[in-house]
PDB file of C-alpha atoms in Angstrom:
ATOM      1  CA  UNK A   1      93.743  79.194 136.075  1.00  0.00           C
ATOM      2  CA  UNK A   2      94.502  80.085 131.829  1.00  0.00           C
ATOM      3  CA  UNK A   3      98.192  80.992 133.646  1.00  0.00           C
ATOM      4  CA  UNK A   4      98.791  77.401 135.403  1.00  0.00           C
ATOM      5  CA  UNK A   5      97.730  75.589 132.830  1.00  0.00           C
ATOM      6  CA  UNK A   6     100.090  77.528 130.350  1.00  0.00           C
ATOM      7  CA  UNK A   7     103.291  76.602 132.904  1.00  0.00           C
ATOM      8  CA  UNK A   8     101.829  73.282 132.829  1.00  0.00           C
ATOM      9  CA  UNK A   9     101.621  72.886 129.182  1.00  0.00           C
ATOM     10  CA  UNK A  10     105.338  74.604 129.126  1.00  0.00           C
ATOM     11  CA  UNK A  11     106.597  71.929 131.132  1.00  0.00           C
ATOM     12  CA  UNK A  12     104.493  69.096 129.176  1.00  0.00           C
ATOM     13  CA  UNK A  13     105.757  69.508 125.856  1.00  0.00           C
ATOM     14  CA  UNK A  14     109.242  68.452 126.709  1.00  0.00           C
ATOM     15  CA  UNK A  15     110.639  65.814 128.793  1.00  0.00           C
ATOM     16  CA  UNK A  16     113.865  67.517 129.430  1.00  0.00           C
ATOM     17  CA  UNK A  17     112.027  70.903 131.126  1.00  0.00           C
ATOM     18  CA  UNK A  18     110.637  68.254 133.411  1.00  0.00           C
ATOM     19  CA  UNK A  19     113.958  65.975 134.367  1.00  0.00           C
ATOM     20  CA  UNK A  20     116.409  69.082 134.210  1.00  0.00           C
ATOM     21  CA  UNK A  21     113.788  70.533 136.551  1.00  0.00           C
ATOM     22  CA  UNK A  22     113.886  67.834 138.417  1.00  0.00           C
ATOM     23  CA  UNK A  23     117.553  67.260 138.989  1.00  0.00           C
ATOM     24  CA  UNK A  24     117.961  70.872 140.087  1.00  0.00           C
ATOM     25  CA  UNK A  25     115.290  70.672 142.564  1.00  0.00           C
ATOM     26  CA  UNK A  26     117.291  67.568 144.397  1.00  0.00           C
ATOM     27  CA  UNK A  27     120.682  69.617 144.165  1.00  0.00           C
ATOM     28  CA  UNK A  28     123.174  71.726 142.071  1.00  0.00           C
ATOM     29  CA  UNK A  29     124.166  71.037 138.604  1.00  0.00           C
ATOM     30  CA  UNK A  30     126.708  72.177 135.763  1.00  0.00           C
ATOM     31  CA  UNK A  31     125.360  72.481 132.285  1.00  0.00           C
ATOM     32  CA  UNK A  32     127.975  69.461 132.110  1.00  0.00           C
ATOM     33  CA  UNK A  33     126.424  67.823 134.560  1.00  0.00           C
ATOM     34  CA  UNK A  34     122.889  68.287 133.050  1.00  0.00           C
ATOM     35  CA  UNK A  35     123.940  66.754 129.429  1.00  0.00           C
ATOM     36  CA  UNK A  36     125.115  63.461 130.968  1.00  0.00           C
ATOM     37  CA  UNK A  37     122.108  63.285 133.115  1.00  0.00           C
ATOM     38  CA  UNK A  38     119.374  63.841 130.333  1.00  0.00           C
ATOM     39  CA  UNK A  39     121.300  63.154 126.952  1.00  0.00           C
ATOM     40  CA  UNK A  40     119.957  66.710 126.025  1.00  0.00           C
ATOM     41  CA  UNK A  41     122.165  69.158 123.606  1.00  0.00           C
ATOM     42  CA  UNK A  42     123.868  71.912 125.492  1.00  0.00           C
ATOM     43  CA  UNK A  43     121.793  74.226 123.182  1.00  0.00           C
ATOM     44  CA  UNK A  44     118.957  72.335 124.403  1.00  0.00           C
ATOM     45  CA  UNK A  45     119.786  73.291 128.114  1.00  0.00           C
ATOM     46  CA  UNK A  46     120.555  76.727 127.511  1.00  0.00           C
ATOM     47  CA  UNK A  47     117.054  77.667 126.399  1.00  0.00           C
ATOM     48  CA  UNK A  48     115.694  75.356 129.241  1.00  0.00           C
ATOM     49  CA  UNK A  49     117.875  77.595 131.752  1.00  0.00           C
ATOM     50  CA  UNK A  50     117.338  81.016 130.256  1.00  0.00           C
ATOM     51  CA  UNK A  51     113.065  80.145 130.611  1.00  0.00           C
ATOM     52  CA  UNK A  52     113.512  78.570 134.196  1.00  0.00           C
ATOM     53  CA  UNK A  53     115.544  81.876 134.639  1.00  0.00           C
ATOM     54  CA  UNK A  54     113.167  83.970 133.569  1.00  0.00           C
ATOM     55  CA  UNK A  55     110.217  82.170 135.937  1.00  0.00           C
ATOM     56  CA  UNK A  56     112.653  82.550 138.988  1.00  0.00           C
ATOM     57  CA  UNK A  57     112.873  78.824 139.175  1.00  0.00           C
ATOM     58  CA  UNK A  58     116.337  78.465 139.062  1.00  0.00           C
ATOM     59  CA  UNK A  59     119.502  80.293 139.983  1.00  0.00           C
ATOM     60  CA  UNK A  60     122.866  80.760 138.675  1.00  0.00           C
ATOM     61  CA  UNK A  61     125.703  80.232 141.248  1.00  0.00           C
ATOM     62  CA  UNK A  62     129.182  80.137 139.802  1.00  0.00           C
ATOM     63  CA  UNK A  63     129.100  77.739 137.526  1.00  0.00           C
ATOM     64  CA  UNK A  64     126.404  75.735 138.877  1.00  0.00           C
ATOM     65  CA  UNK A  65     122.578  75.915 138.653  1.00  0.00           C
ATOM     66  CA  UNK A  66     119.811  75.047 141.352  1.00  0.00           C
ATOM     67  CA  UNK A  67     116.525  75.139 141.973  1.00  0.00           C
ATOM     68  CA  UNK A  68     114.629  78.146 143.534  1.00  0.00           C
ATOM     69  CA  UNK A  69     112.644  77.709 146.469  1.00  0.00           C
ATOM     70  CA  UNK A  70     109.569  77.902 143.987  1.00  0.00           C
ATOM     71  CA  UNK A  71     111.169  75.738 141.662  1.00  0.00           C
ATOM     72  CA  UNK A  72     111.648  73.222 144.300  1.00  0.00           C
ATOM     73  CA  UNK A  73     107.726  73.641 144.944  1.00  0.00           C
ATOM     74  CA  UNK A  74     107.206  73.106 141.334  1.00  0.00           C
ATOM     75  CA  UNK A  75     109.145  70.210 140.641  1.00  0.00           C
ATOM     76  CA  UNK A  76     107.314  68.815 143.532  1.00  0.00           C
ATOM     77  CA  UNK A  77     104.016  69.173 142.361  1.00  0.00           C
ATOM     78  CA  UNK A  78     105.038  67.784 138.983  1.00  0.00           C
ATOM     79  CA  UNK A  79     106.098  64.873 140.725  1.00  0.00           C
ATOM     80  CA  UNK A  80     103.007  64.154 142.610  1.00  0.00           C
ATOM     81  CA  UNK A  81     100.992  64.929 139.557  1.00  0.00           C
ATOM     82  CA  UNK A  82     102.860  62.114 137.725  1.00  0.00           C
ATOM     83  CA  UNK A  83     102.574  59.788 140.055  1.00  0.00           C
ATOM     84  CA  UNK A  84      98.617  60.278 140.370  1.00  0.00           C
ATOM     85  CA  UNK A  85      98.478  59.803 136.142  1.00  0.00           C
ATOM     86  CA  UNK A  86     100.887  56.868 136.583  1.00  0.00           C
ATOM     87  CA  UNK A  87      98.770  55.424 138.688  1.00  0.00           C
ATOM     88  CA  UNK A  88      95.057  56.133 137.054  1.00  0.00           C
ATOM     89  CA  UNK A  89      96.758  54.750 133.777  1.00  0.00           C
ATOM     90  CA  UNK A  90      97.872  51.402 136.172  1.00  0.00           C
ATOM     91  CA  UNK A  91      94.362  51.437 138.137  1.00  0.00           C
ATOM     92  CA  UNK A  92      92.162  52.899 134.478  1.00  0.00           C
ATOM     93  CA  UNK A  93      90.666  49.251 133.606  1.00  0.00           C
ATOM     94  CA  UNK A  94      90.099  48.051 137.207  1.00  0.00           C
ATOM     95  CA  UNK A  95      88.911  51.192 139.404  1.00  0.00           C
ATOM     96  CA  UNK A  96      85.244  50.935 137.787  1.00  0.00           C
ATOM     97  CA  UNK A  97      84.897  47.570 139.291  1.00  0.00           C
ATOM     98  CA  UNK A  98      85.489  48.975 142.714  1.00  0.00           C
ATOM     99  CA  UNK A  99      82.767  50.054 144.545  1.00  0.00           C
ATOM    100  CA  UNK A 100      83.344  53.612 145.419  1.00  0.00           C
ATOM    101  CA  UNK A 101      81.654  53.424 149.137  1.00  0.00           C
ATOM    102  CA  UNK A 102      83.348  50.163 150.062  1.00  0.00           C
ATOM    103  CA  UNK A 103      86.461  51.678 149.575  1.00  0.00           C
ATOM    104  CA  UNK A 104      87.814  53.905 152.663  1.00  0.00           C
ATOM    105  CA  UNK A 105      91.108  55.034 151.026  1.00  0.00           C
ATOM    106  CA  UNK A 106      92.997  57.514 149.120  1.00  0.00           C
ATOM    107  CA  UNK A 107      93.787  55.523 145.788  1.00  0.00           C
ATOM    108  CA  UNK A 108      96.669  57.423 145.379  1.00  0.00           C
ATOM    109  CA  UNK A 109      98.129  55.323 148.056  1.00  0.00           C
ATOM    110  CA  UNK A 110      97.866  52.575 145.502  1.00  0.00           C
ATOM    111  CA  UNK A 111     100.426  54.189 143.265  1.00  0.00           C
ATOM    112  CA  UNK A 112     103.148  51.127 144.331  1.00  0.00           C
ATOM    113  CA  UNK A 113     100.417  48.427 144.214  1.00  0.00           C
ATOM    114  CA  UNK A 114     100.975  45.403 141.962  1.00  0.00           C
ATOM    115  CA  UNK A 115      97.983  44.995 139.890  1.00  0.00           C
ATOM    116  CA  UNK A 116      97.455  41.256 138.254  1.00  0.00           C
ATOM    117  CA  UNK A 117      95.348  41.226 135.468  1.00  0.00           C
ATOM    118  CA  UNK A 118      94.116  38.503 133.428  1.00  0.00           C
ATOM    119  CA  UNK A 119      95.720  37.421 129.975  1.00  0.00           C
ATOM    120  CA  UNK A 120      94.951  34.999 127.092  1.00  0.00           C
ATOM    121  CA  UNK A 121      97.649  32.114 128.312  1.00  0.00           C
ATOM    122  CA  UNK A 122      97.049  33.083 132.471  1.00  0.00           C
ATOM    123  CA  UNK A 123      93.440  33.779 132.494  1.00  0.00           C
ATOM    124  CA  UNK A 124      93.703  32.661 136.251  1.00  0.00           C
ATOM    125  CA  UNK A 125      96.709  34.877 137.195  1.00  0.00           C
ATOM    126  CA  UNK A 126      94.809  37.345 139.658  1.00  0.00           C
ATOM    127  CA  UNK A 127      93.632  34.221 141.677  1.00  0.00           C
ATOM    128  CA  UNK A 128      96.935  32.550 141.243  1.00  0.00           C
ATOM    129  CA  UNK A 129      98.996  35.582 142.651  1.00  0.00           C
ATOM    130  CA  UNK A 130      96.821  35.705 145.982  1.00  0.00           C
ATOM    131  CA  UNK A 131      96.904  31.811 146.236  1.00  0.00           C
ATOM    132  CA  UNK A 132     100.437  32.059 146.012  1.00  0.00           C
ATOM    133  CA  UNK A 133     100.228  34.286 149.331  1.00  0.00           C
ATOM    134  CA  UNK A 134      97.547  32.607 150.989  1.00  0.00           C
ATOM    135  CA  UNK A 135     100.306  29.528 150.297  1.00  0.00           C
ATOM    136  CA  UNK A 136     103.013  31.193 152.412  1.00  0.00           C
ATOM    137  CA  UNK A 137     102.023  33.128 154.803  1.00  0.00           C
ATOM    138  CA  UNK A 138     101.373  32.070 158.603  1.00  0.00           C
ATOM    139  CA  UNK A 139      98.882  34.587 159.289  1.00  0.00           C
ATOM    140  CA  UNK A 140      95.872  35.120 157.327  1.00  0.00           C
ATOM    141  CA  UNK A 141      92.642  37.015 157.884  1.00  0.00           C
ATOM    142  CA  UNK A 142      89.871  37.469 155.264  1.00  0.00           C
ATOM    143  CA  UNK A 143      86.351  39.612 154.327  1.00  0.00           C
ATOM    144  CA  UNK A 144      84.918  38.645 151.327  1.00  0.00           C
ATOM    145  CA  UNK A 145      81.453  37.494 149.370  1.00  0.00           C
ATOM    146  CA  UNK A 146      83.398  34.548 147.606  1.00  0.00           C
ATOM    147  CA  UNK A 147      85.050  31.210 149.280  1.00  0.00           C
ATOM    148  CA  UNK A 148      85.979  29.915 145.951  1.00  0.00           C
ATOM    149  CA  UNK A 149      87.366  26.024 145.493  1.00  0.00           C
ATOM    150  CA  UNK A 150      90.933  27.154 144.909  1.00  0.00           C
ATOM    151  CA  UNK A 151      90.937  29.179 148.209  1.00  0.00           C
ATOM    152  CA  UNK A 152      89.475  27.014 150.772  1.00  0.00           C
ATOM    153  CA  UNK A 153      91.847  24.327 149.476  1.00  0.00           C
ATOM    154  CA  UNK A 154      94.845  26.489 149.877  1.00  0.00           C
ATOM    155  CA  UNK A 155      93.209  27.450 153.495  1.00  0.00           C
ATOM    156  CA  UNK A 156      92.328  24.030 154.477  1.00  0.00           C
ATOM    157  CA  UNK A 157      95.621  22.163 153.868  1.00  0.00           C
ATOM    158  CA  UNK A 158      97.680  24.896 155.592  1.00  0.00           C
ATOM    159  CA  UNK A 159      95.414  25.011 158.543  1.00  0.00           C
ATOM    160  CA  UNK A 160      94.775  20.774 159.372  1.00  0.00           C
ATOM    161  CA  UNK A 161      98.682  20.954 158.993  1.00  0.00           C
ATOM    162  CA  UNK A 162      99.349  23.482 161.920  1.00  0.00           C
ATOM    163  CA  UNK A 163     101.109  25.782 159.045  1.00  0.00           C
ATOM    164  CA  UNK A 164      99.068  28.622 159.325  1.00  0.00           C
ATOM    165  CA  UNK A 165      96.682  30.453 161.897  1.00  0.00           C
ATOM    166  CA  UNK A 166      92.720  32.061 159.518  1.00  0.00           C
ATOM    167  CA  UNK A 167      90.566  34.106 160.860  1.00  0.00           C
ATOM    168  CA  UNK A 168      87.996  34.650 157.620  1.00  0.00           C
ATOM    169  CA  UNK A 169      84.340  36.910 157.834  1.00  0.00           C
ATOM    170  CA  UNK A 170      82.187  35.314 154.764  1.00  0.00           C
ATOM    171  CA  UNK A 171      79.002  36.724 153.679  1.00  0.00           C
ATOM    172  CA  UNK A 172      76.169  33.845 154.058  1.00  0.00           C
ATOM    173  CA  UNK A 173      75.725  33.071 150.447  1.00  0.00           C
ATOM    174  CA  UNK A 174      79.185  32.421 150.117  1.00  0.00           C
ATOM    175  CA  UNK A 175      79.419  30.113 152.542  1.00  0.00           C
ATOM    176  CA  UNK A 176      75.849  28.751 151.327  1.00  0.00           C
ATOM    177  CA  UNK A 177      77.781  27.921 147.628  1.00  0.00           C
ATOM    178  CA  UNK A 178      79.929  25.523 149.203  1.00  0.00           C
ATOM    179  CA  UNK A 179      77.329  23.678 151.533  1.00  0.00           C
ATOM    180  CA  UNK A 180      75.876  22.653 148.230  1.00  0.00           C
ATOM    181  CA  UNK A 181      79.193  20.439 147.641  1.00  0.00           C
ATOM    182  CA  UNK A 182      79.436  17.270 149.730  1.00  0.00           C
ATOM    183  CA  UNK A 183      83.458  17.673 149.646  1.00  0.00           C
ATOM    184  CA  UNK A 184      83.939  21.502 149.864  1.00  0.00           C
ATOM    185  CA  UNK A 185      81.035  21.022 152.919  1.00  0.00           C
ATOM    186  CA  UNK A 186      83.069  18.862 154.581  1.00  0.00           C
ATOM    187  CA  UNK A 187      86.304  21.110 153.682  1.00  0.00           C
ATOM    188  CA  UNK A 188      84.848  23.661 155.436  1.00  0.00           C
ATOM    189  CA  UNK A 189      83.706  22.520 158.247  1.00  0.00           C
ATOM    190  CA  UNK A 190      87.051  20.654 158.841  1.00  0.00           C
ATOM    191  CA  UNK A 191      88.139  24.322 158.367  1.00  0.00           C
ATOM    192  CA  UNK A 192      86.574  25.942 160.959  1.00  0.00           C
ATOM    193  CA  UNK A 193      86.737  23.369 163.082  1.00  0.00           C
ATOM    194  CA  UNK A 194      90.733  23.878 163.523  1.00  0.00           C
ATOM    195  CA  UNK A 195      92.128  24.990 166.452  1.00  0.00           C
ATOM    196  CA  UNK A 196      93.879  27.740 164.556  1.00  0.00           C
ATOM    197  CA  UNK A 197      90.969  28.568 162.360  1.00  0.00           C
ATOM    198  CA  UNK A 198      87.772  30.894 163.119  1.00  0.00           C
ATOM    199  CA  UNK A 199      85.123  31.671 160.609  1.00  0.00           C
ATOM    200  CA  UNK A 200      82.066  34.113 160.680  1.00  0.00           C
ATOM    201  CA  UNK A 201      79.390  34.752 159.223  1.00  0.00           C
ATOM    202  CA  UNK A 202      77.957  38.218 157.862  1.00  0.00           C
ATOM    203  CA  UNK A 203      73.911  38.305 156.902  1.00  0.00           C
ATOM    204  CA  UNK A 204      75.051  41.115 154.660  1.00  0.00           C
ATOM    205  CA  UNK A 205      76.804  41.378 151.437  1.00  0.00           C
ATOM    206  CA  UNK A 206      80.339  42.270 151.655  1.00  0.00           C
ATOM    207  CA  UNK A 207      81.273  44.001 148.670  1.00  0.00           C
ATOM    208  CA  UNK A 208      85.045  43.421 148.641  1.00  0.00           C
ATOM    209  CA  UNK A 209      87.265  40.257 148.871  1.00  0.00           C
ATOM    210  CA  UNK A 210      90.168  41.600 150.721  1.00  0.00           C
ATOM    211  CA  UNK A 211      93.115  39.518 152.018  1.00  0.00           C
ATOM    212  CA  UNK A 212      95.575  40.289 154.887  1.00  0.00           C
ATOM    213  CA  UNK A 213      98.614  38.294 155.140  1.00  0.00           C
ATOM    214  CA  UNK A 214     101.400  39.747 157.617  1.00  0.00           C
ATOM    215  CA  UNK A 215     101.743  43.444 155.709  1.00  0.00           C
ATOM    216  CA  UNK A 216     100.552  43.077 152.531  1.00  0.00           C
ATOM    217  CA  UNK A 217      96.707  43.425 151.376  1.00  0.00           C
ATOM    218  CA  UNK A 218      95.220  41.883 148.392  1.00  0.00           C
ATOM    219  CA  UNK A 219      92.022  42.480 146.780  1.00  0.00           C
ATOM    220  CA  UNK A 220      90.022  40.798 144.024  1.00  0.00           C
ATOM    221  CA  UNK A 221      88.352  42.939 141.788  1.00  0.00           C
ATOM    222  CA  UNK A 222      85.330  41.193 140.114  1.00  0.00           C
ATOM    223  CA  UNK A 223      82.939  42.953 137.467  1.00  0.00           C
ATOM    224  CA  UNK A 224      79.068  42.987 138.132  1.00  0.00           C
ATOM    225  CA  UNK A 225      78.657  39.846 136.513  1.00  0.00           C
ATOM    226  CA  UNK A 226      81.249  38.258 138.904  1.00  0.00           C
ATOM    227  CA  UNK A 227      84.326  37.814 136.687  1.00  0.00           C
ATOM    228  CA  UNK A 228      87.605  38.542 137.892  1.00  0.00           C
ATOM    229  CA  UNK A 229      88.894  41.503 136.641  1.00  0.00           C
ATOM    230  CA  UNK A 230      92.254  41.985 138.558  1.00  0.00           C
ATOM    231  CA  UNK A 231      93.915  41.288 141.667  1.00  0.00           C
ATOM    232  CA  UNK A 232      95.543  44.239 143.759  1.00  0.00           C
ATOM    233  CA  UNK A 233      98.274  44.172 145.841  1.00  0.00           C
ATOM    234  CA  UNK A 234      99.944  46.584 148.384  1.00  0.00           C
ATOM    235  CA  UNK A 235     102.345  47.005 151.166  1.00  0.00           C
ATOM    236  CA  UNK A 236     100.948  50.588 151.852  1.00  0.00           C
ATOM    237  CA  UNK A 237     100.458  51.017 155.786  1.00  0.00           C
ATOM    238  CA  UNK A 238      97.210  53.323 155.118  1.00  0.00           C
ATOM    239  CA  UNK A 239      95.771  50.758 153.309  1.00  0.00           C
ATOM    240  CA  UNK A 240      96.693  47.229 155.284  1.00  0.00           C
ATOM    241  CA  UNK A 241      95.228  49.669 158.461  1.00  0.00           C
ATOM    242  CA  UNK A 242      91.809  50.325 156.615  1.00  0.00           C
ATOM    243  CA  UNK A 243      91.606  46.645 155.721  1.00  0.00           C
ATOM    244  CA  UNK A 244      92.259  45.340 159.434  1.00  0.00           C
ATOM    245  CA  UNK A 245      90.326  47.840 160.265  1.00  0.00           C
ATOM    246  CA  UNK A 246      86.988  47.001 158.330  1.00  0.00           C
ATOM    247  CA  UNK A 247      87.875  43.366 158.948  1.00  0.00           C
ATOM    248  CA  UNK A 248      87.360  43.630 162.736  1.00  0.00           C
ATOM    249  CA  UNK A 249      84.058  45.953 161.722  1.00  0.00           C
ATOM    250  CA  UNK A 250      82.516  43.047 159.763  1.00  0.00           C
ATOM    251  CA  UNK A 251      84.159  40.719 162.526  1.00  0.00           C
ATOM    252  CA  UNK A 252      81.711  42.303 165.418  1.00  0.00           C
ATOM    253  CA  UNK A 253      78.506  42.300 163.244  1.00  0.00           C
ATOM    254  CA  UNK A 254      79.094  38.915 162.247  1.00  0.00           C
ATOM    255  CA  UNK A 255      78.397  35.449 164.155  1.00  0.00           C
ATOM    256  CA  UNK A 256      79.960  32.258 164.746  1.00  0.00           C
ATOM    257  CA  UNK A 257      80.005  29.485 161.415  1.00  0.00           C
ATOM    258  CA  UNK A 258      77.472  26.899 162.312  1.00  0.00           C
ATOM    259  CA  UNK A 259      77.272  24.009 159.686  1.00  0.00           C
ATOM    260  CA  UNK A 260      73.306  23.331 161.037  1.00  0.00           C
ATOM    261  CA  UNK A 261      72.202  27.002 159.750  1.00  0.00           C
ATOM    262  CA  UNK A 262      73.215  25.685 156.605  1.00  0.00           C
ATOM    263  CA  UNK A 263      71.084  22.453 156.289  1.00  0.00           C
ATOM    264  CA  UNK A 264      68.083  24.043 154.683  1.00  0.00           C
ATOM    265  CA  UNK A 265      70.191  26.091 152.103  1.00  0.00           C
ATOM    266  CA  UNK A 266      72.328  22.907 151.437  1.00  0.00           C
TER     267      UNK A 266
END
């Protein structure tokens, strides 16, 4: 353990062990070759060589240098170890509003996500960047305890118009917000209504507000007092396969939208 953590601590304290390390591992290289690639001194690379020498991670052929079969195994795990800080530092303000057992996925797979957080002049930008998808894509399917304003108009116009096909699962007292507003009621209901529109219902909360349009998945990260927080977005195929996946979970346990159910709450 006190040995790995001194190789990675030798590799940490300079940027140029790491990227010289790196180029060798993806194929041979002159000292030349090494100076234009990193802007280090040829001094500089010497030293770096004569310690990667001494570890067995690299080897001399000719004039060229290249990676050892354990240097190639160590460059590797450097990379995956920067990607997993690169994306905790991405994910370090928004993964405590996720709740841990609602999400069934490896968060490293969200180390090419787009996160959207909110600013002092966008405030709105998370729900403005999934609007803006809701707005173009054909296909949309949706779990989530919210139907906010902006959404359901978004929805609603795209669906009357023949533009898009929605398939949405909405926990009851987010459907039960919108029956208390004689236009987003009738919204709604116009909504579901469409021949290219189904909405359910789920008697449970649903603890996530997860889009799917075509490949991408989006999610809305809100805080316990309901702000948003962030909006996350991915192309990653583990992730767009657990979200269809736990939409067609809540999908079975859930039951038709009928506007009557609603009268009482409304």
């Amino acid at each position: 353990m006190d040995a790995a953590l001194e190789e990675i601590e030798f590799l940490a304290r300079s940027k140029n062990r790491v990227e010289v390390l790196r180029l060798l591992a993806a194929g041979s290289h002159t000292r030349g070759s090494l100076g234009e690639a990193t802007g280090a001194s040829q001094a500089t690379l010497g030293r770096i060589l004569e310690d990667f020498t001494e570890r067995s991670w690299v080897r001399r052929e000719g004039r060229e240098y290249a990676a050892t079969a354990t240097g190639e195994l160590v460059a590797e795990g450097i990379d995956e170890f920067l990607d997993i800080l690169g994306t905790e530092a991405k994910l370090r303000e928004v993964v405590k509003h996720l709740p841990a057992d609602a999400v069934g996925f490896d968060l490293r797979r969200l180390a090419d996500a787009t996160v959207t957080v909110p600013s002092a002049t966008r405030p709105s930008a998370p729900l403005q960047r999934v609007l803006g998808v809701m707005g173009d894509a054909e296909e949309l399917r949706v779990f989530s305890h919210a139907f906010n304003e902006q959404s359901l108009a978004v929805a609603h116009e795209r669906v009357v118009t023949g533009e898009q096909t929605f398939e949405g699962v909405f926990s009851r007292s987010a459907i039960a917000v919108l029956a208390e507003e004689e236009a987003l009621w009738r919204q709604v209901r116009e909504l579901a209504a469409a021949e290219n529109a189904r909405i359910r219902v789920r008697e449970d909360d649903i603890p996530l507000a997860v889009t799917v349009a075509g490949g991408t998945v989006h999610l809305l990260v809100r805080d316990d007092g309901g702000l948003l927080q962030a909006s996350i977005d991915t192309d990653d195929e583990a992730i767009h396969s657990w979200a269809v996946g736990t939409f067609e979970r809540y999908w079975e346990a859930s039951t038709p939208f009928d506007p009557a159910s609603f009268v009482t709450e409304g």
